[in-house]
């Protein structure tokens, strides 16, 4: 089974943000669920949460392995973790119909190329109910300036692996989000120079 040490470190700070910003009784689509650790943890901690994990096709079998093993272990009252869905955000026909109360994604934007990030924001807006929220966790720069040395080094490392990858800038993310019908709602600083950017789908 896949295991991400980073998920173990960041899951509690992210949980506090979800408790504050997810509407009660939310149905959430997670994009790029990876190991599924976030999906399992959040459905164990937040009551009345329906969580739809997803991954690119090649990532679905290991993700589904965790969900099958841990998905029904002690869910919070009224919460449910659904079987993993195959979703590559740049394939427009793969997106589920929704509507969802929220879309959540962690540490994905810097892995996706710029056009894929645009497709992610547009697709999220399409499947969100009016007033629904998009929550994006990760490291971000502001107007070309990194918020920490470690993020600058991480950005350089990603670009050395693949020039299409890189820490995304909030100015560009807000421009793309606005074009897709998403309004900025919050920008929450978290440990290790990460943040959660939150947008609301225009009604
Ligand atoms: C660094 S991992 C993060 C995984 C998990 N969210 C976490 O926090 O541990 C990045 C994830 O983004 C996914 N991803 C990359 N490009 C994608 C795309 N075009 N559509 C959907 N997911 C994508 C990868 O498959 C991978 O699981």
mmCIF file with all atom_site columns, C-alpha atoms and ligand atoms in Angstrom:
data_model
loop_
_atom_site.group_PDB
_atom_site.id
_atom_site.type_symbol
_atom_site.label_atom_id
_atom_site.label_alt_id
_atom_site.label_comp_id
_atom_site.label_asym_id
_atom_site.label_entity_id
_atom_site.label_seq_id
_atom_site.pdbx_PDB_ins_code
_atom_site.Cartn_x
_atom_site.Cartn_y
_atom_site.Cartn_z
_atom_site.occupancy
_atom_site.B_iso_or_equiv
_atom_site.pdbx_formal_charge
_atom_site.auth_seq_id
_atom_site.auth_comp_id
_atom_site.auth_asym_id
_atom_site.auth_atom_id
_atom_site.pdbx_PDB_model_num
ATOM   1   C CA  . UNK A 1 1   ? 0.000   0.000  0.000   1.00 0.00 ? 1   UNK A CA  1
ATOM   2   C CA  . UNK A 1 2   ? 1.269   3.537  -0.750  1.00 0.00 ? 2   UNK A CA  1
ATOM   3   C CA  . UNK A 1 3   ? 2.297   5.547  2.320   1.00 0.00 ? 3   UNK A CA  1
ATOM   4   C CA  . UNK A 1 4   ? 3.100   9.265  2.468   1.00 0.00 ? 4   UNK A CA  1
ATOM   5   C CA  . UNK A 1 5   ? 4.933   10.541 5.584   1.00 0.00 ? 5   UNK A CA  1
ATOM   6   C CA  . UNK A 1 6   ? 3.978   14.101 4.536   1.00 0.00 ? 6   UNK A CA  1
ATOM   7   C CA  . UNK A 1 7   ? 0.281   13.190 4.838   1.00 0.00 ? 7   UNK A CA  1
ATOM   8   C CA  . UNK A 1 8   ? 0.812   12.096 8.445   1.00 0.00 ? 8   UNK A CA  1
ATOM   9   C CA  . UNK A 1 9   ? 2.448   15.460 9.238   1.00 0.00 ? 9   UNK A CA  1
ATOM   10  C CA  . UNK A 1 10  ? 0.002   17.740 7.430   1.00 0.00 ? 10  UNK A CA  1
ATOM   11  C CA  . UNK A 1 11  ? -3.314  15.960 8.019   1.00 0.00 ? 11  UNK A CA  1
ATOM   12  C CA  . UNK A 1 12  ? -4.148  17.547 11.405  1.00 0.00 ? 12  UNK A CA  1
ATOM   13  C CA  . UNK A 1 13  ? -3.477  21.169 10.346  1.00 0.00 ? 13  UNK A CA  1
ATOM   14  C CA  . UNK A 1 14  ? -5.510  20.529 7.171   1.00 0.00 ? 14  UNK A CA  1
ATOM   15  C CA  . UNK A 1 15  ? -8.301  18.962 9.247   1.00 0.00 ? 15  UNK A CA  1
ATOM   16  C CA  . UNK A 1 16  ? -8.603  22.168 11.305  1.00 0.00 ? 16  UNK A CA  1
ATOM   17  C CA  . UNK A 1 17  ? -9.106  24.154 8.083   1.00 0.00 ? 17  UNK A CA  1
ATOM   18  C CA  . UNK A 1 18  ? -11.678 21.674 6.745   1.00 0.00 ? 18  UNK A CA  1
ATOM   19  C CA  . UNK A 1 19  ? -13.618 21.875 10.017  1.00 0.00 ? 19  UNK A CA  1
ATOM   20  C CA  . UNK A 1 20  ? -13.754 25.654 9.645   1.00 0.00 ? 20  UNK A CA  1
ATOM   21  C CA  . UNK A 1 21  ? -14.412 25.964 5.890   1.00 0.00 ? 21  UNK A CA  1
ATOM   22  C CA  . UNK A 1 22  ? -16.326 22.858 4.721   1.00 0.00 ? 22  UNK A CA  1
ATOM   23  C CA  . UNK A 1 23  ? -20.083 23.422 4.832   1.00 0.00 ? 23  UNK A CA  1
ATOM   24  C CA  . UNK A 1 24  ? -21.799 20.993 7.254   1.00 0.00 ? 24  UNK A CA  1
ATOM   25  C CA  . UNK A 1 25  ? -22.903 17.752 5.592   1.00 0.00 ? 25  UNK A CA  1
ATOM   26  C CA  . UNK A 1 26  ? -20.539 18.248 2.652   1.00 0.00 ? 26  UNK A CA  1
ATOM   27  C CA  . UNK A 1 27  ? -20.090 15.964 -0.333  1.00 0.00 ? 27  UNK A CA  1
ATOM   28  C CA  . UNK A 1 28  ? -16.446 16.394 -1.350  1.00 0.00 ? 28  UNK A CA  1
ATOM   29  C CA  . UNK A 1 29  ? -14.565 15.417 -4.504  1.00 0.00 ? 29  UNK A CA  1
ATOM   30  C CA  . UNK A 1 30  ? -10.855 14.927 -3.812  1.00 0.00 ? 30  UNK A CA  1
ATOM   31  C CA  . UNK A 1 31  ? -8.519  15.294 -6.808  1.00 0.00 ? 31  UNK A CA  1
ATOM   32  C CA  . UNK A 1 32  ? -5.188  13.414 -6.823  1.00 0.00 ? 32  UNK A CA  1
ATOM   33  C CA  . UNK A 1 33  ? -5.871  11.420 -3.631  1.00 0.00 ? 33  UNK A CA  1
ATOM   34  C CA  . UNK A 1 34  ? -2.528  9.569  -3.847  1.00 0.00 ? 34  UNK A CA  1
ATOM   35  C CA  . UNK A 1 35  ? -2.210  7.089  -0.986  1.00 0.00 ? 35  UNK A CA  1
ATOM   36  C CA  . UNK A 1 36  ? -5.749  7.787  0.307   1.00 0.00 ? 36  UNK A CA  1
ATOM   37  C CA  . UNK A 1 37  ? -4.491  8.651  3.812   1.00 0.00 ? 37  UNK A CA  1
ATOM   38  C CA  . UNK A 1 38  ? -6.207  12.059 3.786   1.00 0.00 ? 38  UNK A CA  1
ATOM   39  C CA  . UNK A 1 39  ? -9.480  10.538 2.584   1.00 0.00 ? 39  UNK A CA  1
ATOM   40  C CA  . UNK A 1 40  ? -9.501  7.918  5.375   1.00 0.00 ? 40  UNK A CA  1
ATOM   41  C CA  . UNK A 1 41  ? -8.495  10.391 8.098   1.00 0.00 ? 41  UNK A CA  1
ATOM   42  C CA  . UNK A 1 42  ? -10.958 13.146 7.223   1.00 0.00 ? 42  UNK A CA  1
ATOM   43  C CA  . UNK A 1 43  ? -13.934 10.768 7.029   1.00 0.00 ? 43  UNK A CA  1
ATOM   44  C CA  . UNK A 1 44  ? -12.926 9.387  10.452  1.00 0.00 ? 44  UNK A CA  1
ATOM   45  C CA  . UNK A 1 45  ? -12.769 12.872 11.958  1.00 0.00 ? 45  UNK A CA  1
ATOM   46  C CA  . UNK A 1 46  ? -15.594 14.901 10.366  1.00 0.00 ? 46  UNK A CA  1
ATOM   47  C CA  . UNK A 1 47  ? -19.212 13.776 10.854  1.00 0.00 ? 47  UNK A CA  1
ATOM   48  C CA  . UNK A 1 48  ? -21.727 13.766 7.962   1.00 0.00 ? 48  UNK A CA  1
ATOM   49  C CA  . UNK A 1 49  ? -19.026 13.902 5.317   1.00 0.00 ? 49  UNK A CA  1
ATOM   50  C CA  . UNK A 1 50  ? -19.319 12.066 2.000   1.00 0.00 ? 50  UNK A CA  1
ATOM   51  C CA  . UNK A 1 51  ? -15.822 11.865 0.462   1.00 0.00 ? 51  UNK A CA  1
ATOM   52  C CA  . UNK A 1 52  ? -15.185 10.897 -3.156  1.00 0.00 ? 52  UNK A CA  1
ATOM   53  C CA  . UNK A 1 53  ? -11.475 10.129 -3.669  1.00 0.00 ? 53  UNK A CA  1
ATOM   54  C CA  . UNK A 1 54  ? -10.000 10.104 -7.183  1.00 0.00 ? 54  UNK A CA  1
ATOM   55  C CA  . UNK A 1 55  ? -6.744  9.526  -9.021  1.00 0.00 ? 55  UNK A CA  1
ATOM   56  C CA  . UNK A 1 56  ? -5.373  9.253  -12.519 1.00 0.00 ? 56  UNK A CA  1
ATOM   57  C CA  . UNK A 1 57  ? -6.113  5.739  -13.892 1.00 0.00 ? 57  UNK A CA  1
ATOM   58  C CA  . UNK A 1 58  ? -2.679  4.313  -13.006 1.00 0.00 ? 58  UNK A CA  1
ATOM   59  C CA  . UNK A 1 59  ? -3.068  5.506  -9.398  1.00 0.00 ? 59  UNK A CA  1
ATOM   60  C CA  . UNK A 1 60  ? -6.524  4.053  -8.793  1.00 0.00 ? 60  UNK A CA  1
ATOM   61  C CA  . UNK A 1 61  ? -5.508  0.444  -7.834  1.00 0.00 ? 61  UNK A CA  1
ATOM   62  C CA  . UNK A 1 62  ? -3.154  1.414  -4.943  1.00 0.00 ? 62  UNK A CA  1
ATOM   63  C CA  . UNK A 1 63  ? -5.589  4.102  -3.788  1.00 0.00 ? 63  UNK A CA  1
ATOM   64  C CA  . UNK A 1 64  ? -8.501  1.672  -3.874  1.00 0.00 ? 64  UNK A CA  1
ATOM   65  C CA  . UNK A 1 65  ? -6.420  -0.846 -1.892  1.00 0.00 ? 65  UNK A CA  1
ATOM   66  C CA  . UNK A 1 66  ? -6.308  1.518  1.090   1.00 0.00 ? 66  UNK A CA  1
ATOM   67  C CA  . UNK A 1 67  ? -9.952  2.481  0.727   1.00 0.00 ? 67  UNK A CA  1
ATOM   68  C CA  . UNK A 1 68  ? -11.033 -1.166 0.647   1.00 0.00 ? 68  UNK A CA  1
ATOM   69  C CA  . UNK A 1 69  ? -8.928  -1.930 3.752   1.00 0.00 ? 69  UNK A CA  1
ATOM   70  C CA  . UNK A 1 70  ? -9.484  1.211  5.832   1.00 0.00 ? 70  UNK A CA  1
ATOM   71  C CA  . UNK A 1 71  ? -12.456 3.013  4.302   1.00 0.00 ? 71  UNK A CA  1
ATOM   72  C CA  . UNK A 1 72  ? -15.032 1.544  6.646   1.00 0.00 ? 72  UNK A CA  1
ATOM   73  C CA  . UNK A 1 73  ? -12.868 1.588  9.822   1.00 0.00 ? 73  UNK A CA  1
ATOM   74  C CA  . UNK A 1 74  ? -14.476 3.885  12.409  1.00 0.00 ? 74  UNK A CA  1
ATOM   75  C CA  . UNK A 1 75  ? -15.993 6.501  10.086  1.00 0.00 ? 75  UNK A CA  1
ATOM   76  C CA  . UNK A 1 76  ? -17.349 9.526  11.962  1.00 0.00 ? 76  UNK A CA  1
ATOM   77  C CA  . UNK A 1 77  ? -21.157 9.391  12.481  1.00 0.00 ? 77  UNK A CA  1
ATOM   78  C CA  . UNK A 1 78  ? -22.940 9.774  9.145   1.00 0.00 ? 78  UNK A CA  1
ATOM   79  C CA  . UNK A 1 79  ? -19.688 9.857  7.128   1.00 0.00 ? 79  UNK A CA  1
ATOM   80  C CA  . UNK A 1 80  ? -18.822 7.693  4.155   1.00 0.00 ? 80  UNK A CA  1
ATOM   81  C CA  . UNK A 1 81  ? -15.722 7.111  2.031   1.00 0.00 ? 81  UNK A CA  1
ATOM   82  C CA  . UNK A 1 82  ? -16.714 6.168  -1.527  1.00 0.00 ? 82  UNK A CA  1
ATOM   83  C CA  . UNK A 1 83  ? -14.750 3.846  -3.872  1.00 0.00 ? 83  UNK A CA  1
ATOM   84  C CA  . UNK A 1 84  ? -11.972 5.591  -5.812  1.00 0.00 ? 84  UNK A CA  1
ATOM   85  C CA  . UNK A 1 85  ? -12.865 7.230  -9.098  1.00 0.00 ? 85  UNK A CA  1
ATOM   86  C CA  . UNK A 1 86  ? -10.559 7.484  -12.128 1.00 0.00 ? 86  UNK A CA  1
ATOM   87  C CA  . UNK A 1 87  ? -10.071 11.175 -12.894 1.00 0.00 ? 87  UNK A CA  1
ATOM   88  C CA  . UNK A 1 88  ? -7.357  12.977 -14.846 1.00 0.00 ? 88  UNK A CA  1
ATOM   89  C CA  . UNK A 1 89  ? -8.282  16.639 -14.571 1.00 0.00 ? 89  UNK A CA  1
ATOM   90  C CA  . UNK A 1 90  ? -7.171  17.448 -18.114 1.00 0.00 ? 90  UNK A CA  1
ATOM   91  C CA  . UNK A 1 91  ? -9.583  14.887 -19.644 1.00 0.00 ? 91  UNK A CA  1
ATOM   92  C CA  . UNK A 1 92  ? -12.837 16.844 -19.723 1.00 0.00 ? 92  UNK A CA  1
ATOM   93  C CA  . UNK A 1 93  ? -15.044 13.774 -20.157 1.00 0.00 ? 93  UNK A CA  1
ATOM   94  C CA  . UNK A 1 94  ? -13.641 12.035 -17.057 1.00 0.00 ? 94  UNK A CA  1
ATOM   95  C CA  . UNK A 1 95  ? -15.047 14.516 -14.527 1.00 0.00 ? 95  UNK A CA  1
ATOM   96  C CA  . UNK A 1 96  ? -18.046 13.265 -12.538 1.00 0.00 ? 96  UNK A CA  1
ATOM   97  C CA  . UNK A 1 97  ? -21.243 15.255 -12.935 1.00 0.00 ? 97  UNK A CA  1
ATOM   98  C CA  . UNK A 1 98  ? -21.450 16.531 -9.376  1.00 0.00 ? 98  UNK A CA  1
ATOM   99  C CA  . UNK A 1 99  ? -22.652 18.820 -7.994  1.00 0.00 ? 99  UNK A CA  1
ATOM   100 C CA  . UNK A 1 100 ? -20.269 18.734 -5.007  1.00 0.00 ? 100 UNK A CA  1
ATOM   101 C CA  . UNK A 1 101 ? -20.282 21.033 -1.986  1.00 0.00 ? 101 UNK A CA  1
ATOM   102 C CA  . UNK A 1 102 ? -16.481 21.126 -2.173  1.00 0.00 ? 102 UNK A CA  1
ATOM   103 C CA  . UNK A 1 103 ? -13.442 20.026 -4.154  1.00 0.00 ? 103 UNK A CA  1
ATOM   104 C CA  . UNK A 1 104 ? -10.272 19.335 -2.141  1.00 0.00 ? 104 UNK A CA  1
ATOM   105 C CA  . UNK A 1 105 ? -6.774  18.692 -3.440  1.00 0.00 ? 105 UNK A CA  1
ATOM   106 C CA  . UNK A 1 106 ? -3.404  18.468 -1.673  1.00 0.00 ? 106 UNK A CA  1
ATOM   107 C CA  . UNK A 1 107 ? 0.056   18.875 -3.162  1.00 0.00 ? 107 UNK A CA  1
ATOM   108 C CA  . UNK A 1 108 ? -1.105  18.479 -6.742  1.00 0.00 ? 108 UNK A CA  1
ATOM   109 C CA  . UNK A 1 109 ? -0.806  21.910 -8.436  1.00 0.00 ? 109 UNK A CA  1
ATOM   110 C CA  . UNK A 1 110 ? 3.007   21.879 -8.429  1.00 0.00 ? 110 UNK A CA  1
ATOM   111 C CA  . UNK A 1 111 ? 2.989   18.408 -10.041 1.00 0.00 ? 111 UNK A CA  1
ATOM   112 C CA  . UNK A 1 112 ? 0.604   19.475 -12.814 1.00 0.00 ? 112 UNK A CA  1
ATOM   113 C CA  . UNK A 1 113 ? 1.740   21.534 -15.798 1.00 0.00 ? 113 UNK A CA  1
ATOM   114 C CA  . UNK A 1 114 ? 0.263   25.030 -16.157 1.00 0.00 ? 114 UNK A CA  1
ATOM   115 C CA  . UNK A 1 115 ? -2.426  24.022 -18.675 1.00 0.00 ? 115 UNK A CA  1
ATOM   116 C CA  . UNK A 1 116 ? -3.385  21.095 -16.411 1.00 0.00 ? 116 UNK A CA  1
ATOM   117 C CA  . UNK A 1 117 ? -3.751  23.479 -13.466 1.00 0.00 ? 117 UNK A CA  1
ATOM   118 C CA  . UNK A 1 118 ? -6.074  25.606 -15.627 1.00 0.00 ? 118 UNK A CA  1
ATOM   119 C CA  . UNK A 1 119 ? -8.087  22.469 -16.466 1.00 0.00 ? 119 UNK A CA  1
ATOM   120 C CA  . UNK A 1 120 ? -8.193  21.568 -12.765 1.00 0.00 ? 120 UNK A CA  1
ATOM   121 C CA  . UNK A 1 121 ? -9.629  24.966 -11.790 1.00 0.00 ? 121 UNK A CA  1
ATOM   122 C CA  . UNK A 1 122 ? -12.149 25.002 -14.658 1.00 0.00 ? 122 UNK A CA  1
ATOM   123 C CA  . UNK A 1 123 ? -13.239 21.407 -13.959 1.00 0.00 ? 123 UNK A CA  1
ATOM   124 C CA  . UNK A 1 124 ? -13.604 22.101 -10.241 1.00 0.00 ? 124 UNK A CA  1
ATOM   125 C CA  . UNK A 1 125 ? -15.800 25.118 -10.963 1.00 0.00 ? 125 UNK A CA  1
ATOM   126 C CA  . UNK A 1 126 ? -17.943 22.996 -13.299 1.00 0.00 ? 126 UNK A CA  1
ATOM   127 C CA  . UNK A 1 127 ? -18.671 20.283 -10.713 1.00 0.00 ? 127 UNK A CA  1
ATOM   128 C CA  . UNK A 1 128 ? -19.189 22.611 -7.728  1.00 0.00 ? 128 UNK A CA  1
ATOM   129 C CA  . UNK A 1 129 ? -22.672 23.614 -6.670  1.00 0.00 ? 129 UNK A CA  1
ATOM   130 C CA  . UNK A 1 130 ? -23.227 27.394 -6.627  1.00 0.00 ? 130 UNK A CA  1
ATOM   131 C CA  . UNK A 1 131 ? -21.533 28.624 -3.447  1.00 0.00 ? 131 UNK A CA  1
ATOM   132 C CA  . UNK A 1 132 ? -19.460 25.411 -3.305  1.00 0.00 ? 132 UNK A CA  1
ATOM   133 C CA  . UNK A 1 133 ? -15.815 25.657 -2.262  1.00 0.00 ? 133 UNK A CA  1
ATOM   134 C CA  . UNK A 1 134 ? -12.499 24.677 -3.782  1.00 0.00 ? 134 UNK A CA  1
ATOM   135 C CA  . UNK A 1 135 ? -9.727  24.062 -1.230  1.00 0.00 ? 135 UNK A CA  1
ATOM   136 C CA  . UNK A 1 136 ? -6.196  23.687 -2.583  1.00 0.00 ? 136 UNK A CA  1
ATOM   137 C CA  . UNK A 1 137 ? -3.342  22.756 -0.217  1.00 0.00 ? 137 UNK A CA  1
ATOM   138 C CA  . UNK A 1 138 ? 0.341   23.175 -1.016  1.00 0.00 ? 138 UNK A CA  1
ATOM   139 C CA  . UNK A 1 139 ? 3.224   25.632 -1.283  1.00 0.00 ? 139 UNK A CA  1
ATOM   140 C CA  . UNK A 1 140 ? 2.517   28.794 -3.320  1.00 0.00 ? 140 UNK A CA  1
ATOM   141 C CA  . UNK A 1 141 ? 4.491   31.880 -4.325  1.00 0.00 ? 141 UNK A CA  1
ATOM   142 C CA  . UNK A 1 142 ? 3.061   35.421 -4.413  1.00 0.00 ? 142 UNK A CA  1
ATOM   143 C CA  . UNK A 1 143 ? 3.608   37.563 -7.489  1.00 0.00 ? 143 UNK A CA  1
ATOM   144 C CA  . UNK A 1 144 ? 6.823   35.714 -8.321  1.00 0.00 ? 144 UNK A CA  1
ATOM   145 C CA  . UNK A 1 145 ? 8.193   35.790 -4.763  1.00 0.00 ? 145 UNK A CA  1
ATOM   146 C CA  . UNK A 1 146 ? 8.634   32.593 -2.758  1.00 0.00 ? 146 UNK A CA  1
ATOM   147 C CA  . UNK A 1 147 ? 7.400   32.756 0.828   1.00 0.00 ? 147 UNK A CA  1
ATOM   148 C CA  . UNK A 1 148 ? 10.377  30.724 2.119   1.00 0.00 ? 148 UNK A CA  1
ATOM   149 C CA  . UNK A 1 149 ? 13.823  29.541 1.056   1.00 0.00 ? 149 UNK A CA  1
ATOM   150 C CA  . UNK A 1 150 ? 12.661  25.945 1.314   1.00 0.00 ? 150 UNK A CA  1
ATOM   151 C CA  . UNK A 1 151 ? 9.880   26.627 -1.220  1.00 0.00 ? 151 UNK A CA  1
ATOM   152 C CA  . UNK A 1 152 ? 12.386  28.263 -3.620  1.00 0.00 ? 152 UNK A CA  1
ATOM   153 C CA  . UNK A 1 153 ? 14.615  25.175 -3.351  1.00 0.00 ? 153 UNK A CA  1
ATOM   154 C CA  . UNK A 1 154 ? 11.636  22.857 -3.827  1.00 0.00 ? 154 UNK A CA  1
ATOM   155 C CA  . UNK A 1 155 ? 10.575  24.845 -6.908  1.00 0.00 ? 155 UNK A CA  1
ATOM   156 C CA  . UNK A 1 156 ? 14.077  24.582 -8.426  1.00 0.00 ? 156 UNK A CA  1
ATOM   157 C CA  . UNK A 1 157 ? 14.151  20.852 -7.665  1.00 0.00 ? 157 UNK A CA  1
ATOM   158 C CA  . UNK A 1 158 ? 10.771  20.250 -9.358  1.00 0.00 ? 158 UNK A CA  1
ATOM   159 C CA  . UNK A 1 159 ? 11.767  22.232 -12.459 1.00 0.00 ? 159 UNK A CA  1
ATOM   160 C CA  . UNK A 1 160 ? 15.045  20.296 -12.705 1.00 0.00 ? 160 UNK A CA  1
ATOM   161 C CA  . UNK A 1 161 ? 13.024  17.062 -12.796 1.00 0.00 ? 161 UNK A CA  1
ATOM   162 C CA  . UNK A 1 162 ? 10.489  18.382 -15.302 1.00 0.00 ? 162 UNK A CA  1
ATOM   163 C CA  . UNK A 1 163 ? 10.283  21.999 -16.542 1.00 0.00 ? 163 UNK A CA  1
ATOM   164 C CA  . UNK A 1 164 ? 6.470   21.696 -16.627 1.00 0.00 ? 164 UNK A CA  1
ATOM   165 C CA  . UNK A 1 165 ? 6.313   21.241 -12.840 1.00 0.00 ? 165 UNK A CA  1
ATOM   166 C CA  . UNK A 1 166 ? 6.846   23.994 -10.282 1.00 0.00 ? 166 UNK A CA  1
ATOM   167 C CA  . UNK A 1 167 ? 5.421   25.841 -7.285  1.00 0.00 ? 167 UNK A CA  1
ATOM   168 C CA  . UNK A 1 168 ? 2.370   27.780 -8.535  1.00 0.00 ? 168 UNK A CA  1
ATOM   169 C CA  . UNK A 1 169 ? 1.859   31.503 -8.072  1.00 0.00 ? 169 UNK A CA  1
ATOM   170 C CA  . UNK A 1 170 ? -1.251  32.863 -6.357  1.00 0.00 ? 170 UNK A CA  1
ATOM   171 C CA  . UNK A 1 171 ? -1.611  35.718 -8.885  1.00 0.00 ? 171 UNK A CA  1
ATOM   172 C CA  . UNK A 1 172 ? -1.891  33.255 -11.781 1.00 0.00 ? 172 UNK A CA  1
ATOM   173 C CA  . UNK A 1 173 ? -4.101  30.875 -9.775  1.00 0.00 ? 173 UNK A CA  1
ATOM   174 C CA  . UNK A 1 174 ? -6.511  33.702 -8.910  1.00 0.00 ? 174 UNK A CA  1
ATOM   175 C CA  . UNK A 1 175 ? -6.565  34.848 -12.558 1.00 0.00 ? 175 UNK A CA  1
ATOM   176 C CA  . UNK A 1 176 ? -7.417  31.338 -13.784 1.00 0.00 ? 176 UNK A CA  1
ATOM   177 C CA  . UNK A 1 177 ? -9.895  30.760 -10.976 1.00 0.00 ? 177 UNK A CA  1
ATOM   178 C CA  . UNK A 1 178 ? -11.683 34.061 -11.692 1.00 0.00 ? 178 UNK A CA  1
ATOM   179 C CA  . UNK A 1 179 ? -11.981 33.097 -15.370 1.00 0.00 ? 179 UNK A CA  1
ATOM   180 C CA  . UNK A 1 180 ? -13.664 29.845 -14.272 1.00 0.00 ? 180 UNK A CA  1
ATOM   181 C CA  . UNK A 1 181 ? -16.209 31.535 -12.025 1.00 0.00 ? 181 UNK A CA  1
ATOM   182 C CA  . UNK A 1 182 ? -14.401 31.092 -8.694  1.00 0.00 ? 182 UNK A CA  1
ATOM   183 C CA  . UNK A 1 183 ? -14.053 33.942 -6.193  1.00 0.00 ? 183 UNK A CA  1
ATOM   184 C CA  . UNK A 1 184 ? -11.260 34.035 -3.578  1.00 0.00 ? 184 UNK A CA  1
ATOM   185 C CA  . UNK A 1 185 ? -12.569 33.322 -0.094  1.00 0.00 ? 185 UNK A CA  1
ATOM   186 C CA  . UNK A 1 186 ? -9.541  32.670 2.140   1.00 0.00 ? 186 UNK A CA  1
ATOM   187 C CA  . UNK A 1 187 ? -5.820  32.042 2.190   1.00 0.00 ? 187 UNK A CA  1
ATOM   188 C CA  . UNK A 1 188 ? -4.881  30.089 5.311   1.00 0.00 ? 188 UNK A CA  1
ATOM   189 C CA  . UNK A 1 189 ? -1.202  29.747 6.333   1.00 0.00 ? 189 UNK A CA  1
ATOM   190 C CA  . UNK A 1 190 ? -0.198  26.288 7.559   1.00 0.00 ? 190 UNK A CA  1
ATOM   191 C CA  . UNK A 1 191 ? 3.004   24.716 8.935   1.00 0.00 ? 191 UNK A CA  1
ATOM   192 C CA  . UNK A 1 192 ? 6.062   24.059 6.739   1.00 0.00 ? 192 UNK A CA  1
ATOM   193 C CA  . UNK A 1 193 ? 5.365   27.126 4.559   1.00 0.00 ? 193 UNK A CA  1
ATOM   194 C CA  . UNK A 1 194 ? 2.262   25.577 3.049   1.00 0.00 ? 194 UNK A CA  1
ATOM   195 C CA  . UNK A 1 195 ? -1.192  27.152 2.755   1.00 0.00 ? 195 UNK A CA  1
ATOM   196 C CA  . UNK A 1 196 ? -4.734  26.358 1.786   1.00 0.00 ? 196 UNK A CA  1
ATOM   197 C CA  . UNK A 1 197 ? -6.244  28.605 -0.872  1.00 0.00 ? 197 UNK A CA  1
ATOM   198 C CA  . UNK A 1 198 ? -10.040 28.623 -0.809  1.00 0.00 ? 198 UNK A CA  1
ATOM   199 C CA  . UNK A 1 199 ? -12.395 29.826 -3.547  1.00 0.00 ? 199 UNK A CA  1
ATOM   200 C CA  . UNK A 1 200 ? -16.158 29.937 -3.741  1.00 0.00 ? 200 UNK A CA  1
ATOM   201 C CA  . UNK A 1 201 ? -18.105 29.108 -6.886  1.00 0.00 ? 201 UNK A CA  1
ATOM   202 C CA  . UNK A 1 202 ? -20.181 32.141 -7.955  1.00 0.00 ? 202 UNK A CA  1
ATOM   203 C CA  . UNK A 1 203 ? -23.899 31.526 -7.502  1.00 0.00 ? 203 UNK A CA  1
HETATM 204 C C1  . LIG B 2 .   ? 2.477   14.722 -4.693  1.00 0.00 ? 1   LIG B C1  1
HETATM 205 S S1  . LIG B 2 .   ? 1.132   13.710 -5.040  1.00 0.00 ? 1   LIG B S1  1
HETATM 206 C C2  . LIG B 2 .   ? -0.016  14.179 -3.759  1.00 0.00 ? 1   LIG B C2  1
HETATM 207 C C3  . LIG B 2 .   ? -0.911  13.047 -3.380  1.00 0.00 ? 1   LIG B C3  1
HETATM 208 C C4  . LIG B 2 .   ? -1.825  13.312 -2.183  1.00 0.00 ? 1   LIG B C4  1
HETATM 209 N N1  . LIG B 2 .   ? -2.829  14.305 -2.493  1.00 0.00 ? 1   LIG B N1  1
HETATM 210 C C5  . LIG B 2 .   ? -1.026  13.728 -0.983  1.00 0.00 ? 1   LIG B C5  1
HETATM 211 O O1  . LIG B 2 .   ? -1.220  14.833 -0.459  1.00 0.00 ? 1   LIG B O1  1
HETATM 212 O O2  . LIG B 2 .   ? -0.203  12.916 -0.541  1.00 0.00 ? 1   LIG B O2  1
HETATM 213 C C6  . LIG B 2 .   ? 0.439   14.456 -6.492  1.00 0.00 ? 1   LIG B C6  1
HETATM 214 C C7  . LIG B 2 .   ? -0.760  13.721 -7.047  1.00 0.00 ? 1   LIG B C7  1
HETATM 215 O O3  . LIG B 2 .   ? -1.315  14.470 -8.141  1.00 0.00 ? 1   LIG B O3  1
HETATM 216 C C8  . LIG B 2 .   ? -1.830  13.548 -9.066  1.00 0.00 ? 1   LIG B C8  1
HETATM 217 N N2  . LIG B 2 .   ? -1.963  14.171 -10.379 1.00 0.00 ? 1   LIG B N2  1
HETATM 218 C C9  . LIG B 2 .   ? -0.979  14.659 -11.161 1.00 0.00 ? 1   LIG B C9  1
HETATM 219 N N3  . LIG B 2 .   ? -1.477  15.072 -12.344 1.00 0.00 ? 1   LIG B N3  1
HETATM 220 C C10 . LIG B 2 .   ? -2.820  14.838 -12.306 1.00 0.00 ? 1   LIG B C10 1
HETATM 221 C C11 . LIG B 2 .   ? -3.888  15.030 -13.226 1.00 0.00 ? 1   LIG B C11 1
HETATM 222 N N4  . LIG B 2 .   ? -3.683  15.534 -14.449 1.00 0.00 ? 1   LIG B N4  1
HETATM 223 N N5  . LIG B 2 .   ? -5.142  14.687 -12.841 1.00 0.00 ? 1   LIG B N5  1
HETATM 224 C C12 . LIG B 2 .   ? -5.360  14.153 -11.615 1.00 0.00 ? 1   LIG B C12 1
HETATM 225 N N6  . LIG B 2 .   ? -4.391  13.944 -10.695 1.00 0.00 ? 1   LIG B N6  1
HETATM 226 C C13 . LIG B 2 .   ? -3.139  14.278 -11.052 1.00 0.00 ? 1   LIG B C13 1
HETATM 227 C C14 . LIG B 2 .   ? -0.796  12.423 -9.065  1.00 0.00 ? 1   LIG B C14 1
HETATM 228 O O4  . LIG B 2 .   ? -1.311  11.232 -9.598  1.00 0.00 ? 1   LIG B O4  1
HETATM 229 C C15 . LIG B 2 .   ? -0.419  12.326 -7.601  1.00 0.00 ? 1   LIG B C15 1
HETATM 230 O O5  . LIG B 2 .   ? -1.175  11.379 -6.893  1.00 0.00 ? 1   LIG B O5  1
#
